[in-house]
CSV table of C-alpha atoms in Angstrom, one decimal:
chain,number,residue,atom,x,y,z
A,272,MET,CA,0.0,0.0,0.0
A,273,VAL,CA,1.2,3.5,-0.8
A,274,LYS,CA,0.1,6.3,1.5
A,275,ILE,CA,-0.1,10.1,0.9
A,276,GLY,CA,-1.3,11.5,4.2
A,277,PRO,CA,-4.6,9.8,4.9
A,278,ILE,CA,-5.0,8.6,1.2
A,279,GLU,CA,-4.4,4.9,0.8
A,280,LEU,CA,-3.5,3.7,-2.7
A,281,PRO,CA,-2.8,0.2,-3.9
A,282,ASP,CA,0.7,-1.1,-4.4
A,283,PHE,CA,2.3,0.4,-7.5
A,284,PRO,CA,-0.6,2.9,-8.2
A,285,LEU,CA,-1.2,4.3,-11.6
A,286,LEU,CA,-1.7,8.1,-11.7
A,287,LEU,CA,-3.3,10.1,-14.5
A,288,ALA,CA,-1.0,13.1,-15.2
A,289,PRO,CA,-2.6,16.5,-15.2
A,290,MET,CA,-2.6,17.8,-18.8
A,291,GLU,CA,-3.8,21.2,-19.8
A,292,ASP,CA,-6.9,21.1,-22.0
A,293,VAL,CA,-7.0,17.3,-21.7
A,294,SER,CA,-7.5,16.3,-18.0
A,295,ASP,CA,-11.1,17.6,-17.7
A,296,PRO,CA,-13.9,15.7,-16.0
A,297,PRO,CA,-15.1,13.8,-19.1
A,298,PHE,CA,-11.6,12.5,-19.8
A,299,ARG,CA,-10.9,11.7,-16.2
A,300,ALA,CA,-14.2,9.7,-16.1
A,301,VAL,CA,-13.1,7.3,-18.8
A,302,CYS,CA,-9.6,6.9,-17.3
A,303,LYS,CA,-11.1,6.2,-13.9
A,304,GLU,CA,-13.4,3.5,-15.5
A,305,GLN,CA,-10.3,1.9,-16.9
A,306,GLY,CA,-8.3,1.7,-13.7
A,307,ALA,CA,-6.6,5.0,-13.0
A,308,ASP,CA,-5.9,4.9,-9.2
A,309,MET,CA,-5.5,8.7,-8.7
A,310,MET,CA,-6.1,11.7,-10.9
A,311,TYR,CA,-5.5,15.4,-11.0
A,312,THR,CA,-7.3,18.3,-12.5
A,313,GLU,CA,-5.8,20.4,-15.3
A,314,PHE,CA,-3.4,22.9,-13.7
A,315,ILE,CA,-5.1,26.0,-12.4
A,316,SER,CA,-3.6,29.5,-12.3
A,317,THR,CA,-3.5,31.0,-8.8
A,318,GLU,CA,-3.9,34.4,-10.4
A,319,GLY,CA,-7.0,33.2,-12.2
A,320,LEU,CA,-8.5,31.7,-9.0
A,321,ILE,CA,-8.0,35.0,-7.1
A,322,ARG,CA,-9.5,37.0,-10.0
A,323,ASP,CA,-12.4,34.6,-10.0
A,324,ALA,CA,-11.7,33.8,-13.7
A,325,ILE,CA,-14.5,31.6,-14.9
A,326,LYS,CA,-12.2,29.1,-16.7
A,327,SER,CA,-10.1,28.7,-13.6
A,328,ARG,CA,-13.1,28.2,-11.3
A,329,GLN,CA,-14.6,25.7,-13.6
A,330,LYS,CA,-11.4,23.6,-13.3
A,331,LEU,CA,-12.2,23.1,-9.6
A,332,ASP,CA,-15.2,20.9,-10.5
A,333,ILE,CA,-14.6,17.4,-9.1
A,334,PHE,CA,-16.9,14.5,-8.5
A,335,ASP,CA,-17.1,11.8,-5.8
A,336,TYR,CA,-16.6,9.0,-8.3
A,337,GLU,CA,-13.2,10.5,-9.2
A,338,ARG,CA,-11.7,10.2,-5.7
A,339,PRO,CA,-8.9,10.2,-4.7
A,340,ILE,CA,-8.3,13.3,-6.8
A,341,GLY,CA,-5.9,16.2,-6.5
A,342,ILE,CA,-6.4,19.8,-7.6
A,343,GLN,CA,-3.2,21.1,-9.2
A,344,ILE,CA,-2.2,24.8,-9.0
A,345,PHE,CA,0.6,26.9,-10.4
A,346,GLY,CA,1.9,30.4,-9.8
A,347,GLY,CA,4.9,32.4,-8.9
A,348,ASP,CA,3.7,34.6,-6.1
A,349,GLU,CA,3.8,33.4,-2.5
A,350,GLU,CA,0.7,35.3,-1.3
A,351,ALA,CA,-1.4,34.2,-4.3
A,352,MET,CA,-0.3,30.6,-3.8
A,353,ALA,CA,-1.3,30.7,-0.1
A,354,LEU,CA,-4.7,32.3,-0.9
A,355,SER,CA,-5.4,29.8,-3.7
A,356,ALA,CA,-4.6,26.9,-1.4
A,357,ARG,CA,-7.3,28.1,0.9
A,358,ILE,CA,-9.8,28.5,-2.0
A,359,VAL,CA,-9.0,25.0,-3.2
A,360,ASP,CA,-9.2,23.6,0.4
A,361,ALA,CA,-12.9,24.7,0.5
A,362,THR,CA,-13.7,22.6,-2.5
A,363,GLN,CA,-12.6,19.5,-0.6
A,364,PRO,CA,-10.3,17.5,-3.0
A,365,ASP,CA,-8.2,14.8,-1.5
A,366,LEU,CA,-5.0,16.7,-2.0
A,367,ILE,CA,-3.4,19.8,-3.5
A,368,ASP,CA,-0.6,19.4,-6.1
A,369,ILE,CA,1.8,22.1,-7.2
A,370,ASN,CA,3.0,22.3,-10.7
A,371,TYR,CA,6.7,23.0,-11.0
A,372,GLY,CA,7.0,21.1,-14.3
A,373,CYS,CA,5.0,22.8,-17.1
A,374,PRO,CA,7.6,23.8,-19.7
A,375,VAL,CA,5.3,26.1,-21.8
A,376,LYS,CA,6.8,29.5,-22.4
A,377,LYS,CA,3.8,31.6,-21.2
A,378,VAL,CA,3.9,29.8,-17.8
A,379,VAL,CA,7.7,29.8,-17.5
A,380,CYS,CA,8.1,33.5,-18.2
A,381,LYS,CA,5.9,34.3,-15.2
A,382,GLY,CA,8.3,32.3,-13.0
A,383,ALA,CA,5.8,29.5,-12.6
A,384,GLY,CA,5.7,25.9,-13.7
A,385,ALA,CA,9.2,24.7,-14.7
A,386,GLY,CA,10.3,28.4,-14.6
A,387,ILE,CA,10.8,28.0,-10.8
A,388,LEU,CA,13.5,25.4,-11.4
A,389,ARG,CA,15.9,28.3,-11.8
A,390,ASP,CA,15.2,29.6,-8.3
A,391,VAL,CA,15.0,26.7,-5.9
A,392,PRO,CA,14.8,28.9,-2.7
A,393,LYS,CA,11.7,30.6,-4.2
A,394,MET,CA,10.3,27.2,-5.0
A,395,ILE,CA,10.7,26.1,-1.4
A,396,LYS,CA,9.1,29.4,-0.1
A,397,LEU,CA,6.1,28.9,-2.4
A,398,THR,CA,5.7,25.3,-1.4
A,399,GLU,CA,5.9,26.2,2.3
A,400,ALA,CA,3.2,28.9,1.8
A,401,VAL,CA,0.8,26.3,0.4
A,402,VAL,CA,1.6,23.7,3.0
A,403,LYS,CA,0.9,26.2,5.8
A,404,SER,CA,-2.4,27.3,4.2
A,405,THR,CA,-4.2,24.0,3.9
A,406,SER,CA,-5.2,21.0,5.9
A,407,LEU,CA,-4.9,18.8,2.9
A,408,PRO,CA,-1.8,16.8,1.8
A,409,VAL,CA,0.4,18.8,-0.5
A,410,THR,CA,2.3,17.1,-3.4
A,411,VAL,CA,4.5,18.3,-6.1
A,412,LYS,CA,5.1,17.5,-9.8
A,413,THR,CA,8.4,18.7,-11.3
A,414,ARG,CA,11.2,17.9,-13.6
A,415,LEU,CA,14.9,16.9,-13.3
A,416,GLY,CA,16.0,20.5,-13.5
A,417,TRP,CA,16.2,23.5,-15.8
A,418,ASP,CA,18.8,22.0,-18.2
A,419,HIS,CA,21.3,19.3,-18.4
A,420,GLU,CA,23.9,21.2,-16.4
A,421,ASN,CA,21.4,22.0,-13.6
A,422,ARG,CA,19.7,18.6,-13.0
A,423,ASN,CA,19.2,19.3,-9.2
A,424,ILE,CA,16.2,17.1,-8.5
A,425,GLU,CA,18.0,15.3,-5.6
A,426,GLU,CA,18.5,18.5,-3.7
A,427,VAL,CA,15.0,19.7,-4.6
A,428,ALA,CA,13.4,16.5,-3.4
A,429,GLU,CA,15.0,16.7,0.0
A,430,ARG,CA,14.1,20.4,0.5
A,431,LEU,CA,10.5,19.9,-0.7
A,432,GLN,CA,10.1,17.0,1.8
A,433,ASP,CA,11.6,19.1,4.5
A,434,VAL,CA,8.9,21.8,4.1
A,435,GLY,CA,6.1,19.2,4.3
A,436,ILE,CA,5.1,17.8,0.9
A,437,GLN,CA,3.8,14.2,1.1
A,438,ALA,CA,4.6,12.8,-2.3
A,439,LEU,CA,6.7,13.8,-5.4
A,440,SER,CA,6.1,13.1,-9.0
A,441,ILE,CA,9.1,13.5,-11.3
A,442,HIS,CA,9.1,13.9,-15.0
A,443,GLY,CA,12.4,12.5,-16.3
A,444,ARG,CA,13.3,15.4,-18.5
A,445,THR,CA,14.6,19.0,-18.0
A,446,ARG,CA,12.6,22.1,-18.9
A,447,VAL,CA,14.9,22.7,-21.9
A,448,GLN,CA,14.1,19.3,-23.3
A,449,MET,CA,10.4,20.0,-23.2
A,450,TYR,CA,9.0,16.6,-24.4
A,451,LYS,CA,11.9,15.8,-26.7
A,452,GLY,CA,14.4,13.0,-26.3
A,453,GLU,CA,14.1,10.1,-24.0
A,454,ALA,CA,13.1,10.5,-20.3
A,455,ASP,CA,16.0,9.8,-18.0
A,456,TRP,CA,14.8,7.7,-15.0
A,457,THR,CA,18.2,7.2,-13.4
A,458,LEU,CA,17.9,10.4,-11.4
A,459,ILE,CA,14.4,9.5,-10.4
A,460,GLU,CA,15.9,6.2,-9.1
A,461,LYS,CA,18.5,8.2,-7.2
A,462,VAL,CA,15.8,10.2,-5.5
A,463,LYS,CA,13.9,7.1,-4.6
A,464,ASN,CA,17.0,5.4,-3.1
A,465,ASN,CA,18.0,8.5,-1.1
A,466,GLN,CA,18.1,7.4,2.5
A,467,ARG,CA,16.6,10.8,3.5
A,468,ILE,CA,13.5,10.5,1.3
A,469,LYS,CA,10.6,9.0,3.1
A,470,ILE,CA,7.7,10.2,0.9
A,471,PRO,CA,6.3,8.2,-2.2
A,472,ILE,CA,8.2,8.9,-5.4
A,473,PHE,CA,6.3,8.6,-8.7
A,474,GLY,CA,8.0,8.4,-12.1
A,475,ASN,CA,6.6,10.1,-15.2
A,476,GLY,CA,7.8,10.1,-18.8
A,477,ASP,CA,7.6,7.7,-21.7
A,478,ILE,CA,5.4,5.0,-20.0
A,479,ASP,CA,3.4,3.9,-23.0
A,480,THR,CA,3.2,0.1,-22.7
A,481,PRO,CA,2.5,-2.4,-20.0
A,482,GLN,CA,5.9,-3.9,-20.5
A,483,LYS,CA,7.7,-0.6,-20.0
A,484,ALA,CA,5.6,0.1,-16.8
A,485,LEU,CA,6.7,-3.2,-15.3
A,486,GLU,CA,10.3,-2.8,-16.5
A,487,TYR,CA,10.6,0.6,-14.9
A,488,LYS,CA,8.9,-0.6,-11.7
A,489,ASN,CA,11.5,-3.3,-11.3
A,490,LYS,CA,14.5,-1.3,-12.6
A,491,TYR,CA,14.0,2.0,-10.8
A,492,GLY,CA,12.0,1.0,-7.8
A,493,VAL,CA,9.5,3.9,-8.0
A,494,ASP,CA,6.3,3.7,-5.8
A,495,GLY,CA,4.1,4.2,-8.9
A,496,VAL,CA,4.0,5.7,-12.3
A,497,MET,CA,2.2,8.7,-13.7
A,498,ILE,CA,0.8,8.3,-17.2
A,499,GLY,CA,0.0,11.3,-19.5
A,500,ARG,CA,0.1,11.3,-23.3
A,501,ALA,CA,-0.2,7.6,-23.6
A,502,ALA,CA,-3.7,7.7,-22.1
A,503,ILE,CA,-5.1,10.2,-24.6
A,504,GLY,CA,-7.6,8.3,-26.7
A,505,TYR,CA,-6.4,5.1,-25.0
A,506,PRO,CA,-7.6,5.0,-21.4
A,507,TRP,CA,-7.3,1.2,-21.5
A,508,ILE,CA,-3.6,1.6,-20.8
A,509,PHE,CA,-4.4,1.6,-17.1
A,510,ARG,CA,-6.2,-1.7,-17.1
A,511,GLU,CA,-3.6,-3.3,-19.4
A,512,ILE,CA,-0.7,-2.2,-17.1
A,513,LYS,CA,-2.5,-3.5,-14.0
A,514,HIS,CA,-3.2,-6.9,-15.7
A,515,PHE,CA,0.4,-7.2,-16.9
A,516,VAL,CA,2.0,-6.3,-13.6
A,517,LYS,CA,-0.2,-8.8,-11.8
A,518,THR,CA,0.0,-11.7,-14.3
A,519,GLY,CA,2.9,-11.1,-16.7
A,520,GLU,CA,0.4,-11.5,-19.5
A,521,MET,CA,-0.9,-9.0,-22.0
A,522,LEU,CA,-4.6,-8.3,-21.8
A,523,ALA,CA,-6.6,-8.4,-25.0
A,524,PRO,CA,-6.8,-4.9,-26.5
A,525,PRO,CA,-10.2,-3.2,-26.5
A,526,THR,CA,-12.6,-4.3,-29.3
A,527,VAL,CA,-13.5,-1.9,-32.1
A,528,GLU,CA,-16.9,-1.7,-30.6
A,529,GLU,CA,-15.5,-0.8,-27.1
A,530,ARG,CA,-13.2,1.9,-28.6
A,531,ILE,CA,-16.0,3.6,-30.4
A,532,ASP,CA,-18.4,3.3,-27.5
A,533,ILE,CA,-16.0,4.9,-25.1
A,534,CYS,CA,-15.3,7.7,-27.6
A,535,THR,CA,-19.0,8.2,-27.8
A,536,ARG,CA,-19.4,8.3,-24.0
A,537,HIS,CA,-16.5,10.8,-23.8
A,538,LEU,CA,-18.2,13.0,-26.3
A,539,THR,CA,-21.5,12.9,-24.5
A,540,ARG,CA,-19.9,13.8,-21.2
A,541,SER,CA,-17.9,16.6,-22.8
A,542,VAL,CA,-21.1,18.2,-24.1
A,543,GLU,CA,-22.9,17.7,-20.8
A,544,TRP,CA,-20.1,19.4,-18.8
A,545,LYS,CA,-19.0,22.2,-21.2
A,546,GLY,CA,-22.1,22.8,-23.2
A,547,SER,CA,-22.7,21.9,-26.9
A,548,LYS,CA,-20.4,24.4,-28.6
A,549,LEU,CA,-17.3,24.0,-26.4
A,550,GLY,CA,-17.9,20.3,-25.7
A,551,ILE,CA,-17.9,19.4,-29.4
A,552,LEU,CA,-15.0,21.7,-30.2
A,553,GLU,CA,-12.6,20.4,-27.5
A,554,MET,CA,-13.5,16.8,-28.2
A,555,ARG,CA,-12.0,17.1,-31.7
A,556,ARG,CA,-8.5,16.6,-30.4
A,557,HIS,CA,-9.3,13.1,-29.2
A,558,TYR,CA,-10.8,11.5,-32.3
A,559,ALA,CA,-7.5,10.7,-34.0
A,560,SER,CA,-6.2,8.9,-30.9
A,561,TYR,CA,-9.4,6.9,-30.3
A,562,LEU,CA,-9.7,5.8,-33.9
A,563,LYS,CA,-5.9,5.2,-34.6
A,564,GLY,CA,-5.2,2.1,-36.6
A,565,LEU,CA,-8.8,1.4,-37.6
A,566,PRO,CA,-9.1,0.7,-41.4
A,567,ASN,CA,-10.9,3.1,-43.7
A,568,VAL,CA,-11.4,5.6,-41.0
A,569,LYS,CA,-10.2,8.8,-42.6
A,570,GLU,CA,-13.6,9.8,-44.1
A,571,TYR,CA,-15.4,9.4,-40.8
A,572,ARG,CA,-12.7,11.3,-38.9
A,573,MET,CA,-13.0,14.2,-41.3
A,574,LYS,CA,-16.8,14.2,-40.7
A,575,LEU,CA,-16.3,14.2,-36.9
A,576,VAL,CA,-13.9,17.2,-36.9
A,577,ASN,CA,-16.2,19.2,-39.2
A,578,SER,CA,-19.5,18.7,-37.5
A,579,ASP,CA,-20.8,20.9,-34.8
A,580,ASN,CA,-24.1,19.0,-34.1
A,581,LEU,CA,-24.2,16.4,-31.4
A,582,GLU,CA,-26.9,14.2,-33.0
A,583,GLU,CA,-25.0,14.2,-36.2
A,584,LEU,CA,-21.8,13.3,-34.4
A,585,LEU,CA,-23.4,10.4,-32.6
A,586,GLU,CA,-24.8,9.1,-35.9
A,587,ILE,CA,-21.4,9.3,-37.5
A,588,LEU,CA,-19.9,7.3,-34.7
A,589,GLU,CA,-22.7,4.7,-34.9
A,590,ASN,CA,-22.2,4.4,-38.7
A,591,LEU,CA,-18.5,4.0,-38.1
A,592,LYS,CA,-19.0,1.2,-35.6
A,593,GLU,CA,-21.4,-0.6,-38.0
A,594,ALA,CA,-18.9,-0.3,-40.9
A,595,GLN,CA,-16.0,-1.5,-38.7
A,596,LEU,CA,-18.0,-4.5,-37.4
A,597,GLN,CA,-18.7,-5.5,-41.0
A,598,LEU,CA,-15.0,-5.7,-41.7
A,599,ILE,CA,-14.4,-8.1,-38.8
């Protein structure tokens, strides 16, 4: 069992990474159904929360079936981080996570996300401000460091633990790498094996198959893994990893019918939560992943990304399913 404060997770838990414009409630719902053990909201700007920005407030929406779930915040101002922690506390998630890993320029240039990796003392002050402002467990997601010459994650992990965080997720790349190159898990292993580190350490980066998840579990000794891009359009990766870790055997992949049914359910939930216009628009980024590898699918995919009518979209998906089943 892995514990984060009062939260009890199974051995080697699988975490759904927080992803901007992806990890919304409709997406989290399908990942939870397929075995994600813990999930996080999209990251939320502390400035937006304080200004009462509608988009930031909407990201606070969480549901009981998602638990345990963490709300992730980011920012570069100590007072704003503390106040945001109190706002988040009132919505009663299971934990608060701080994003010190986002490499996007518009976040970094504000001294937030991975931008804070250039100023570790400030990172520690921001973290301490959040810890002192909430009764919830506080966790952190970060990277190995700013660039290859400044991969200081071992020092950062110790100092974050010292100010009270209760788990640490580490993406095995630097900020300069963005999402390029191969994630380096050797430093994640060093953090995990550090005698001073007592909190759970979760690894993130390049986990896209059950075989790799088990290999990294055994090779690097992490307490669990965080999965991001590999779950987009393929939430079944969670159940496949769990089955492989438990039995050493690959689970049969989802059927064509199941793939299209889950895609349909995701679409319906997206419209229910965001409204018709935005729900349909933001679902478009998911179709290519859900339908990847299916034969003769291009025509249907084009129709899906060009339609703005829910009934028409549901009909297209149903017609696609019938066409695919005839090919089997």
